PDB file of C-alpha atoms and ligand atoms in Angstrom:
ATOM      1  CA  MET A   1       0.000   0.000   0.000  1.00 91.00           C
ATOM      2  CA  HIS A   2       1.268   3.484  -0.838  1.00 92.00           C
ATOM      3  CA  TYR A   3       0.649   5.243   2.479  1.00 92.00           C
ATOM      4  CA  GLU A   4       1.931   8.806   2.907  1.00 90.00           C
ATOM      5  CA  GLY A   5       2.058  10.983   6.035  1.00 86.00           C
ATOM      6  CA  THR A   6      -0.329  10.507   8.970  1.00 83.00           C
ATOM      7  CA  ILE A   7      -3.110   8.007   8.375  1.00 88.00           C
ATOM      8  CA  ILE A   8      -6.174   8.441  10.560  1.00 87.00           C
ATOM      9  CA  ARG A   9      -9.425   6.488  10.562  1.00 92.00           C
ATOM     10  CA  PRO A  10     -12.468   6.270  12.838  1.00 91.00           C
ATOM     11  CA  PRO A  11     -12.092   3.749  15.717  1.00 88.00           C
ATOM     12  CA  SER A  12     -14.897   1.638  14.220  1.00 90.00           C
ATOM     13  CA  GLU A  13     -12.836   1.168  11.027  1.00 94.00           C
ATOM     14  CA  ALA A  14      -9.944  -0.483  12.889  1.00 92.00           C
ATOM     15  CA  ASN A  15     -10.322  -3.735  10.946  1.00 94.00           C
ATOM     16  CA  SER A  16     -11.067  -2.177   7.569  1.00 97.00           C
ATOM     17  CA  ILE A  17      -8.860  -2.117   4.499  1.00 98.00           C
ATOM     18  CA  LEU A  18      -7.443   1.411   4.536  1.00 98.00           C
ATOM     19  CA  ILE A  19      -7.051   2.817   1.041  1.00 97.00           C
ATOM     20  CA  GLN A  20      -5.522   6.281   1.028  1.00 97.00           C
ATOM     21  CA  VAL A  21      -7.145   8.270  -1.755  1.00 97.00           C
ATOM     22  CA  THR A  22      -6.197  11.762  -0.584  1.00 96.00           C
ATOM     23  CA  VAL A  23      -3.295  13.093   1.461  1.00 94.00           C
ATOM     24  CA  GLY A  24      -4.123  15.578   4.219  1.00 92.00           C
ATOM     25  CA  CYS A  25      -7.339  17.527   4.661  1.00 91.00           C
ATOM     26  CA  SER A  26      -8.880  20.015   2.247  1.00 89.00           C
ATOM     27  CA  ARG A  27      -9.758  22.341   5.150  1.00 88.00           C
ATOM     28  CA  ASN A  28      -6.766  21.992   7.482  1.00 90.00           C
ATOM     29  CA  LYS A  29      -7.746  25.089   9.473  1.00 91.00           C
ATOM     30  CA  CYS A  30      -9.526  23.833  12.602  1.00 95.00           C
ATOM     31  CA  THR A  31      -7.735  25.405  15.569  1.00 97.00           C
ATOM     32  CA  PHE A  32      -7.624  22.228  17.693  1.00 96.00           C
ATOM     33  CA  CYS A  33      -6.402  19.849  14.978  1.00 93.00           C
ATOM     34  CA  GLY A  34      -2.758  19.007  14.446  1.00 90.00           C
ATOM     35  CA  THR A  35      -3.268  15.916  12.299  1.00 89.00           C
ATOM     36  CA  TYR A  36      -2.152  17.403   9.008  1.00 88.00           C
ATOM     37  CA  THR A  37      -0.154  20.456  10.083  1.00 84.00           C
ATOM     38  CA  GLY A  38       2.142  21.468   7.222  1.00 82.00           C
ATOM     39  CA  GLU A  39       0.645  18.856   4.876  1.00 85.00           C
ATOM     40  CA  ARG A  40      -0.514  20.124   1.486  1.00 89.00           C
ATOM     41  CA  PHE A  41      -3.859  18.564   0.543  1.00 92.00           C
ATOM     42  CA  ARG A  42      -3.886  16.533  -2.643  1.00 94.00           C
ATOM     43  CA  ILE A  43      -5.856  13.777  -4.316  1.00 95.00           C
ATOM     44  CA  LYS A  44      -3.590  10.818  -5.034  1.00 96.00           C
ATOM     45  CA  PRO A  45      -2.958   9.807  -8.641  1.00 96.00           C
ATOM     46  CA  GLU A  46      -5.491   7.344  -9.993  1.00 96.00           C
ATOM     47  CA  SER A  47      -2.774   4.850 -10.964  1.00 96.00           C
ATOM     48  CA  ILE A  48      -1.554   4.649  -7.329  1.00 97.00           C
ATOM     49  CA  ILE A  49      -5.100   4.207  -5.971  1.00 98.00           C
ATOM     50  CA  MET A  50      -5.780   1.443  -8.505  1.00 97.00           C
ATOM     51  CA  GLU A  51      -2.517  -0.302  -7.536  1.00 97.00           C
ATOM     52  CA  ASP A  52      -3.595  -0.221  -3.884  1.00 98.00           C
ATOM     53  CA  ILE A  53      -7.007  -1.695  -4.713  1.00 98.00           C
ATOM     54  CA  ALA A  54      -5.261  -4.451  -6.688  1.00 97.00           C
ATOM     55  CA  PHE A  55      -2.949  -5.056  -3.697  1.00 97.00           C
ATOM     56  CA  ALA A  56      -5.998  -5.349  -1.403  1.00 97.00           C
ATOM     57  CA  ALA A  57      -7.583  -7.787  -3.870  1.00 97.00           C
ATOM     58  CA  HIS A  58      -4.610 -10.110  -3.293  1.00 96.00           C
ATOM     59  CA  TYR A  59      -3.837  -9.615   0.375  1.00 96.00           C
ATOM     60  CA  CYS A  60      -6.984  -8.412   2.182  1.00 96.00           C
ATOM     61  CA  LYS A  61      -9.487 -11.142   1.404  1.00 94.00           C
ATOM     62  CA  ARG A  62     -10.650 -11.486   4.996  1.00 93.00           C
ATOM     63  CA  GLN A  63     -11.547  -7.832   5.543  1.00 96.00           C
ATOM     64  CA  ARG A  64     -15.160  -6.991   4.759  1.00 96.00           C
ATOM     65  CA  ARG A  65     -14.928  -3.214   4.955  1.00 97.00           C
ATOM     66  CA  VAL A  66     -12.952  -0.474   3.214  1.00 98.00           C
ATOM     67  CA  PHE A  67     -12.210   2.998   4.563  1.00 98.00           C
ATOM     68  CA  LEU A  68     -11.085   5.708   2.154  1.00 98.00           C
ATOM     69  CA  CYS A  69      -8.475   7.904   3.888  1.00 95.00           C
ATOM     70  CA  ASP A  70      -7.531  10.800   4.556  1.00 91.00           C
ATOM     71  CA  GLY A  71      -9.523  13.715   5.929  1.00 85.00           C
ATOM     72  CA  ASP A  72     -12.536  14.685   3.831  1.00 87.00           C
ATOM     73  CA  ALA A  73     -12.054  12.302   0.900  1.00 94.00           C
ATOM     74  CA  LEU A  74     -15.649  13.014  -0.185  1.00 97.00           C
ATOM     75  CA  ILE A  75     -14.221  16.164  -1.780  1.00 96.00           C
ATOM     76  CA  ILE A  76     -12.889  14.031  -4.668  1.00 97.00           C
ATOM     77  CA  PRO A  77     -14.788  14.954  -7.867  1.00 96.00           C
ATOM     78  CA  GLN A  78     -17.768  12.711  -8.522  1.00 97.00           C
ATOM     79  CA  LYS A  79     -16.412  10.953 -11.622  1.00 97.00           C
ATOM     80  CA  ARG A  80     -13.124  10.023  -9.957  1.00 97.00           C
ATOM     81  CA  LEU A  81     -14.812   8.854  -6.759  1.00 98.00           C
ATOM     82  CA  LEU A  82     -17.260   6.728  -8.727  1.00 98.00           C
ATOM     83  CA  LYS A  83     -14.379   5.078 -10.565  1.00 98.00           C
ATOM     84  CA  ILE A  84     -12.713   4.215  -7.231  1.00 98.00           C
ATOM     85  CA  LEU A  85     -15.959   2.733  -5.861  1.00 98.00           C
ATOM     86  CA  GLN A  86     -16.537   0.804  -9.074  1.00 98.00           C
ATOM     87  CA  GLU A  87     -13.029  -0.651  -8.934  1.00 98.00           C
ATOM     88  CA  ILE A  88     -13.553  -1.688  -5.293  1.00 98.00           C
ATOM     89  CA  LYS A  89     -16.781  -3.419  -6.311  1.00 97.00           C
ATOM     90  CA  ASN A  90     -15.075  -5.229  -9.210  1.00 97.00           C
ATOM     91  CA  GLN A  91     -11.880  -6.251  -7.452  1.00 97.00           C
ATOM     92  CA  LEU A  92     -13.077  -6.713  -3.860  1.00 97.00           C
ATOM     93  CA  PRO A  93     -16.547  -8.254  -4.293  1.00 97.00           C
ATOM     94  CA  TRP A  94     -16.504  -9.512  -0.670  1.00 97.00           C
ATOM     95  CA  VAL A  95     -16.492  -5.961   0.702  1.00 97.00           C
ATOM     96  CA  THR A  96     -19.855  -5.076   2.245  1.00 96.00           C
ATOM     97  CA  ARG A  97     -19.302  -1.412   3.144  1.00 96.00           C
ATOM     98  CA  VAL A  98     -17.095   1.524   2.171  1.00 98.00           C
ATOM     99  CA  GLY A  99     -16.649   4.444   4.567  1.00 98.00           C
ATOM    100  CA  ILE A 100     -15.331   7.977   4.117  1.00 98.00           C
ATOM    101  CA  TYR A 101     -14.767  11.251   6.001  1.00 97.00           C
ATOM    102  CA  ALA A 102     -16.798  14.260   4.876  1.00 96.00           C
ATOM    103  CA  ASN A 103     -17.466  17.789   6.044  1.00 94.00           C
ATOM    104  CA  ALA A 104     -20.243  20.307   5.411  1.00 95.00           C
ATOM    105  CA  LYS A 105     -18.359  21.760   2.420  1.00 94.00           C
ATOM    106  CA  SER A 106     -17.810  18.471   0.586  1.00 95.00           C
ATOM    107  CA  LEU A 107     -21.427  17.458   1.221  1.00 97.00           C
ATOM    108  CA  LYS A 108     -22.566  20.823  -0.129  1.00 96.00           C
ATOM    109  CA  MET A 109     -20.493  20.354  -3.290  1.00 96.00           C
ATOM    110  CA  LYS A 110     -22.355  17.169  -4.204  1.00 97.00           C
ATOM    111  CA  SER A 111     -26.027  17.194  -5.185  1.00 98.00           C
ATOM    112  CA  LEU A 112     -28.453  14.838  -3.464  1.00 98.00           C
ATOM    113  CA  ASP A 113     -28.641  12.781  -6.661  1.00 98.00           C
ATOM    114  CA  GLU A 114     -24.851  12.510  -6.827  1.00 98.00           C
ATOM    115  CA  LEU A 115     -24.758  11.329  -3.222  1.00 98.00           C
ATOM    116  CA  LYS A 116     -27.442   8.751  -3.970  1.00 98.00           C
ATOM    117  CA  ILE A 117     -25.362   7.449  -6.888  1.00 98.00           C
ATOM    118  CA  LEU A 118     -22.333   7.109  -4.577  1.00 98.00           C
ATOM    119  CA  ARG A 119     -24.558   5.219  -2.169  1.00 98.00           C
ATOM    120  CA  GLU A 120     -25.677   2.874  -4.964  1.00 97.00           C
ATOM    121  CA  HIS A 121     -22.018   2.247  -5.821  1.00 97.00           C
ATOM    122  CA  GLY A 122     -21.210   0.956  -2.355  1.00 96.00           C
ATOM    123  CA  LEU A 123     -20.346   4.001  -0.260  1.00 98.00           C
ATOM    124  CA  GLY A 124     -22.197   3.127   2.934  1.00 98.00           C
ATOM    125  CA  ILE A 125     -21.151   5.346   5.811  1.00 98.00           C
ATOM    126  CA  ILE A 126     -20.098   8.976   6.198  1.00 98.00           C
ATOM    127  CA  TYR A 127     -18.102  10.191   9.189  1.00 98.00           C
ATOM    128  CA  MET A 128     -18.342  13.898   9.891  1.00 97.00           C
ATOM    129  CA  GLY A 129     -16.826  16.100  12.582  1.00 96.00           C
ATOM    130  CA  LEU A 130     -19.608  18.228  14.044  1.00 98.00           C
ATOM    131  CA  GLU A 131     -17.457  19.106  17.086  1.00 98.00           C
ATOM    132  CA  SER A 132     -20.096  21.515  18.453  1.00 98.00           C
ATOM    133  CA  GLY A 133     -23.612  22.683  17.712  1.00 98.00           C
ATOM    134  CA  ASP A 134     -22.841  26.138  19.102  1.00 98.00           C
ATOM    135  CA  ASP A 135     -22.329  28.738  16.370  1.00 98.00           C
ATOM    136  CA  LEU A 136     -19.873  30.855  18.340  1.00 98.00           C
ATOM    137  CA  THR A 137     -17.753  27.821  19.209  1.00 98.00           C
ATOM    138  CA  LEU A 138     -17.795  26.607  15.594  1.00 98.00           C
ATOM    139  CA  LYS A 139     -16.598  30.049  14.532  1.00 98.00           C
ATOM    140  CA  LYS A 140     -13.883  30.170  17.175  1.00 97.00           C
ATOM    141  CA  ILE A 141     -12.472  26.779  16.225  1.00 97.00           C
ATOM    142  CA  ASN A 142     -12.607  27.819  12.555  1.00 97.00           C
ATOM    143  CA  LYS A 143     -14.660  24.818  11.510  1.00 96.00           C
ATOM    144  CA  GLY A 144     -15.841  26.532   8.329  1.00 94.00           C
ATOM    145  CA  ALA A 145     -19.543  25.800   8.853  1.00 96.00           C
ATOM    146  CA  GLY A 146     -22.270  26.975  11.219  1.00 97.00           C
ATOM    147  CA  ALA A 147     -24.847  24.911  13.071  1.00 98.00           C
ATOM    148  CA  GLN A 148     -27.528  25.302  10.388  1.00 98.00           C
ATOM    149  CA  ASP A 149     -25.094  24.197   7.653  1.00 97.00           C
ATOM    150  CA  MET A 150     -24.243  21.149   9.743  1.00 98.00           C
ATOM    151  CA  ILE A 151     -27.937  20.300  10.167  1.00 98.00           C
ATOM    152  CA  THR A 152     -28.704  20.751   6.453  1.00 98.00           C
ATOM    153  CA  MET A 153     -25.691  18.708   5.304  1.00 98.00           C
ATOM    154  CA  GLY A 154     -26.137  15.999   7.929  1.00 98.00           C
ATOM    155  CA  ARG A 155     -29.753  15.576   6.860  1.00 98.00           C
ATOM    156  CA  LYS A 156     -28.698  15.514   3.221  1.00 98.00           C
ATOM    157  CA  ALA A 157     -26.306  12.616   3.902  1.00 98.00           C
ATOM    158  CA  LYS A 158     -29.102  10.727   5.622  1.00 98.00           C
ATOM    159  CA  ALA A 159     -31.579  11.500   2.849  1.00 98.00           C
ATOM    160  CA  ALA A 160     -29.112   9.991   0.367  1.00 98.00           C
ATOM    161  CA  GLY A 161     -29.296   6.752   2.349  1.00 98.00           C
ATOM    162  CA  PHE A 162     -25.935   6.791   4.143  1.00 98.00           C
ATOM    163  CA  LYS A 163     -25.297   5.708   7.676  1.00 98.00           C
ATOM    164  CA  LEU A 164     -24.083   8.854   9.401  1.00 98.00           C
ATOM    165  CA  SER A 165     -21.591   9.031  12.241  1.00 98.00           C
ATOM    166  CA  LEU A 166     -20.897  12.382  13.918  1.00 98.00           C
ATOM    167  CA  THR A 167     -18.077  13.332  16.261  1.00 97.00           C
ATOM    168  CA  VAL A 168     -18.452  15.936  18.999  1.00 97.00           C
ATOM    169  CA  ILE A 169     -15.726  17.239  21.307  1.00 97.00           C
ATOM    170  CA  LEU A 170     -16.170  17.670  25.035  1.00 96.00           C
ATOM    171  CA  GLY A 171     -14.358  20.728  26.361  1.00 97.00           C
ATOM    172  CA  ILE A 172     -13.913  22.372  22.944  1.00 98.00           C
ATOM    173  CA  ALA A 173     -15.828  25.511  24.028  1.00 98.00           C
ATOM    174  CA  GLY A 174     -13.744  26.108  27.163  1.00 97.00           C
ATOM    175  CA  ARG A 175     -15.250  26.733  30.580  1.00 96.00           C
ATOM    176  CA  GLN A 176     -17.411  29.808  30.093  1.00 95.00           C
ATOM    177  CA  ARG A 177     -19.327  28.412  27.165  1.00 97.00           C
ATOM    178  CA  SER A 178     -19.387  24.781  28.271  1.00 98.00           C
ATOM    179  CA  ARG A 179     -23.086  24.553  29.099  1.00 97.00           C
ATOM    180  CA  HIS A 180     -24.178  26.387  25.975  1.00 97.00           C
ATOM    181  CA  HIS A 181     -21.959  24.134  23.829  1.00 98.00           C
ATOM    182  CA  ALA A 182     -23.492  21.041  25.453  1.00 98.00           C
ATOM    183  CA  GLU A 183     -27.092  22.233  25.019  1.00 98.00           C
ATOM    184  CA  GLU A 184     -26.652  23.434  21.442  1.00 98.00           C
ATOM    185  CA  THR A 185     -24.775  20.282  20.449  1.00 98.00           C
ATOM    186  CA  GLY A 186     -27.662  18.230  21.824  1.00 98.00           C
ATOM    187  CA  ARG A 187     -30.084  20.364  19.811  1.00 98.00           C
ATOM    188  CA  VAL A 188     -28.143  19.953  16.548  1.00 98.00           C
ATOM    189  CA  LEU A 189     -27.656  16.208  17.080  1.00 98.00           C
ATOM    190  CA  SER A 190     -31.410  15.850  17.630  1.00 98.00           C
ATOM    191  CA  ALA A 191     -32.123  17.807  14.439  1.00 98.00           C
ATOM    192  CA  ILE A 192     -29.784  15.624  12.360  1.00 98.00           C
ATOM    193  CA  ASP A 193     -30.651  12.339  14.100  1.00 98.00           C
ATOM    194  CA  PRO A 194     -27.469  10.461  13.083  1.00 98.00           C
ATOM    195  CA  ASP A 195     -26.972   6.725  13.455  1.00 98.00           C
ATOM    196  CA  TYR A 196     -23.880   7.124  15.618  1.00 97.00           C
ATOM    197  CA  VAL A 197     -22.458   9.876  17.822  1.00 97.00           C
ATOM    198  CA  GLY A 198     -18.927   9.663  19.157  1.00 95.00           C
ATOM    199  CA  ALA A 199     -17.944  12.087  21.920  1.00 95.00           C
ATOM    200  CA  LEU A 200     -14.210  12.678  22.359  1.00 92.00           C
ATOM    201  CA  SER A 201     -12.650  14.640  25.204  1.00 91.00           C
ATOM    202  CA  LEU A 202     -10.452  17.504  24.055  1.00 94.00           C
ATOM    203  CA  MET A 203      -6.716  16.891  24.221  1.00 92.00           C
ATOM    204  CA  LEU A 204      -4.599  19.914  23.384  1.00 96.00           C
ATOM    205  CA  ILE A 205      -2.014  19.336  20.661  1.00 94.00           C
ATOM    206  CA  PRO A 206       1.203  21.395  20.871  1.00 95.00           C
ATOM    207  CA  GLY A 207       1.650  23.589  17.794  1.00 93.00           C
ATOM    208  CA  THR A 208      -2.072  24.145  17.193  1.00 96.00           C
ATOM    209  CA  PRO A 209      -3.677  27.603  17.548  1.00 96.00           C
ATOM    210  CA  LEU A 210      -5.871  26.310  20.390  1.00 97.00           C
ATOM    211  CA  PHE A 211      -2.794  25.144  22.294  1.00 97.00           C
ATOM    212  CA  GLU A 212      -1.272  28.610  21.869  1.00 97.00           C
ATOM    213  CA  ASP A 213      -4.509  30.177  23.220  1.00 97.00           C
ATOM    214  CA  TYR A 214      -4.285  27.848  26.201  1.00 97.00           C
ATOM    215  CA  GLU A 215      -0.660  28.787  26.856  1.00 97.00           C
ATOM    216  CA  ALA A 216      -1.540  32.472  26.600  1.00 97.00           C
ATOM    217  CA  GLY A 217      -4.337  32.001  29.143  1.00 96.00           C
ATOM    218  CA  ASP A 218      -7.081  32.688  26.586  1.00 96.00           C
ATOM    219  CA  PHE A 219      -8.542  29.185  26.692  1.00 97.00           C
ATOM    220  CA  VAL A 220      -9.440  27.176  29.777  1.00 97.00           C
ATOM    221  CA  LEU A 221      -9.138  23.391  29.580  1.00 96.00           C
ATOM    222  CA  LEU A 222     -11.952  21.717  31.516  1.00 95.00           C
ATOM    223  CA  GLU A 223     -11.245  19.478  34.479  1.00 91.00           C
ATOM    224  CA  PRO A 224     -12.321  15.801  34.067  1.00 88.00           C
ATOM    225  CA  ARG A 225     -15.472  16.309  36.163  1.00 90.00           C
ATOM    226  CA  GLU A 226     -16.431  19.379  34.116  1.00 93.00           C
ATOM    227  CA  MET A 227     -16.066  17.342  30.903  1.00 92.00           C
ATOM    228  CA  LEU A 228     -18.344  14.734  32.411  1.00 92.00           C
ATOM    229  CA  ALA A 229     -20.919  17.334  33.440  1.00 95.00           C
ATOM    230  CA  GLU A 230     -20.804  18.636  29.867  1.00 96.00           C
ATOM    231  CA  LEU A 231     -21.401  15.131  28.545  1.00 95.00           C
ATOM    232  CA  ARG A 232     -24.369  14.763  30.889  1.00 96.00           C
ATOM    233  CA  THR A 233     -25.958  18.000  29.646  1.00 97.00           C
ATOM    234  CA  MET A 234     -25.292  17.004  26.044  1.00 97.00           C
ATOM    235  CA  ILE A 235     -26.943  13.593  26.395  1.00 96.00           C
ATOM    236  CA  ALA A 236     -29.875  15.087  28.328  1.00 97.00           C
ATOM    237  CA  ASN A 237     -30.453  17.459  25.375  1.00 97.00           C
ATOM    238  CA  THR A 238     -30.015  14.820  22.664  1.00 97.00           C
ATOM    239  CA  ASN A 239     -33.058  13.023  21.284  1.00 95.00           C
ATOM    240  CA  LEU A 240     -32.270  10.375  18.698  1.00 96.00           C
ATOM    241  CA  ASN A 241     -34.733   7.965  17.152  1.00 94.00           C
ATOM    242  CA  HIS A 242     -32.448   4.943  17.327  1.00 91.00           C
ATOM    243  CA  GLY A 243     -28.873   6.192  17.531  1.00 95.00           C
ATOM    244  CA  LEU A 244     -25.849   4.872  19.350  1.00 96.00           C
ATOM    245  CA  PHE A 245     -24.187   7.509  21.532  1.00 95.00           C
ATOM    246  CA  HIS A 246     -20.746   6.487  22.629  1.00 91.00           C
ATOM    247  CA  ALA A 247     -18.024   8.197  24.580  1.00 85.00           C
ATOM    248  CA  ASN A 248     -15.690   5.219  24.822  1.00 71.00           C
ATOM    249  CA  HIS A 249     -12.811   6.736  22.866  1.00 66.00           C
ATOM    250  CA  ALA A 250      -9.377   6.474  24.505  1.00 63.00           C
ATOM    251  CA  SER A 251      -9.504  10.235  25.196  1.00 66.00           C
ATOM    252  CA  ASN A 252     -12.524   9.958  27.516  1.00 75.00           C
ATOM    253  CA  TYR A 253     -12.589   9.808  31.315  1.00 76.00           C
ATOM    254  CA  LEU A 254     -15.634   7.500  31.621  1.00 81.00           C
ATOM    255  CA  PRO A 255     -16.405   4.946  28.888  1.00 84.00           C
ATOM    256  CA  ILE A 256     -20.033   5.193  27.800  1.00 87.00           C
ATOM    257  CA  ARG A 257     -22.065   3.424  25.138  1.00 89.00           C
ATOM    258  CA  ALA A 258     -25.813   3.917  25.047  1.00 91.00           C
ATOM    259  CA  ARG A 259     -28.610   3.278  22.585  1.00 94.00           C
ATOM    260  CA  LEU A 260     -30.896   6.324  22.609  1.00 93.00           C
ATOM    261  CA  PRO A 261     -33.627   6.856  23.582  1.00 93.00           C
ATOM    262  CA  LYS A 262     -33.881   3.456  25.350  1.00 93.00           C
ATOM    263  CA  GLU A 263     -30.812   3.783  27.599  1.00 94.00           C
ATOM    264  CA  LYS A 264     -30.795   7.544  28.068  1.00 94.00           C
ATOM    265  CA  ALA A 265     -32.036   7.589  31.667  1.00 94.00           C
ATOM    266  CA  ALA A 266     -29.660   4.774  32.669  1.00 93.00           C
ATOM    267  CA  ILE A 267     -26.632   6.491  31.166  1.00 93.00           C
ATOM    268  CA  ILE A 268     -27.454   9.824  32.815  1.00 95.00           C
ATOM    269  CA  ASP A 269     -27.739   7.952  36.097  1.00 93.00           C
ATOM    270  CA  LEU A 270     -24.316   6.366  35.501  1.00 90.00           C
ATOM    271  CA  ILE A 271     -22.762   9.787  34.844  1.00 92.00           C
ATOM    272  CA  ASP A 272     -24.417  11.137  38.001  1.00 94.00           C
ATOM    273  CA  GLN A 273     -22.819   8.320  39.985  1.00 91.00           C
ATOM    274  CA  ALA A 274     -19.413   9.179  38.530  1.00 89.00           C
ATOM    275  CA  LEU A 275     -19.971  12.873  39.293  1.00 90.00           C
ATOM    276  CA  ALA A 276     -20.842  11.894  42.871  1.00 90.00           C
ATOM    277  CA  GLY A 277     -17.510  10.035  43.118  1.00 86.00           C
ATOM    278  CA  LYS A 278     -19.073   6.555  43.218  1.00 87.00           C
ATOM    279  CA  ILE A 279     -17.364   5.451  39.980  1.00 83.00           C
ATOM    280  CA  ALA A 280     -13.661   6.090  39.307  1.00 76.00           C
ATOM    281  CA  LEU A 281     -12.629   8.110  36.229  1.00 74.00           C
ATOM    282  CA  LYS A 282      -9.834   7.024  33.893  1.00 69.00           C
ATOM    283  CA  PRO A 283      -6.489   8.436  35.115  1.00 65.00           C
ATOM    284  CA  GLU A 284      -4.859  11.069  32.883  1.00 65.00           C
ATOM    285  CA  TYR A 285      -1.896   8.845  31.896  1.00 59.00           C
ATOM    286  CA  MET A 286      -4.256   6.303  30.330  1.00 61.00           C
ATOM    287  CA  ARG A 287      -5.868   8.790  27.958  1.00 56.00           C
ATOM    288  CA  ALA A 288      -4.867   9.066  24.306  1.00 62.00           C
ATOM    289  CA  LEU A 289      -6.115  10.330  20.971  1.00 55.00           C
TER     290      LEU A 289
HETATM  291  S1  SF4 B   1     -10.575  18.544  12.291  1.00 84.16           S
HETATM  292 FE1  SF4 B   1     -11.004  17.451  10.382  1.00 84.16          FE
HETATM  293  S2  SF4 B   1     -11.661  19.089   8.972  1.00 84.16           S
HETATM  294 FE2  SF4 B   1     -10.614  20.108  10.662  1.00 84.16          FE
HETATM  295  S3  SF4 B   1      -8.472  20.316   9.991  1.00 84.16           S
HETATM  296 FE3  SF4 B   1      -8.597  18.392  11.184  1.00 84.16          FE
HETATM  297  S4  SF4 B   1      -8.972  16.802   9.665  1.00 84.16           S
HETATM  298 FE4  SF4 B   1      -9.432  18.762   8.665  1.00 84.16          FE
END
């Protein structure tokens, strides 16, 4: 496989065949993100992508899923993306699902019909970083989209028939705006009604603008219990029809996995127990991104 630079994928794609179709991220401006610092975004040459698919056809016969890396690969022009999906279908007929990262911009650039065609060609799940449902926070972290854009584009992905997985970040709004961030994120999640929500806890990355704000005293990093209180407010304000809300990423202080709405009350009760000191939180040295 022709991997270049940092390869990231959602935790749920750990066993997937990772085919890198782009290098870096087309946005690369979010203030908390250091994944692709200094990396120029580019779509990889078709010949290289086809070689990697051929490699997977020989050596990855046991893996049933494919994930197309890197950040925001949905930005690839429709014709080129369709060719990649078609080749996966032809050469890896045992693959049951293809996943990809997207953002509001790349979803906006494709029409609903184009998205439906991608769906028909095997693209099954879209992962999108919502981070927050609070407009001011989204602006501060330079996400490039507001809450309404996120709602419209998230709904568009669902209308096209994709499974949709959204990521939110606990602590991303700092202390003063924590409650508002939690409430608004719950509101936006409810409006989109994704299939999966993954809550990460903010970890500051040296070299990022947010880290510099923190060092200058302009950003307050929440304490573990404050992150947990934020998670509680977020879940209390989130109404999903049948979504899985999980906060079991390595960055989190209390692993949580709940099917909403069925397990909502039980999970809030669990968080309350942790807040009351009856359940131990993960120690700092065991956290990771
Ligand atoms: S958070 Fe996602 S969209 Fe933002 S710069 Fe990082 S990879 Fe790109």
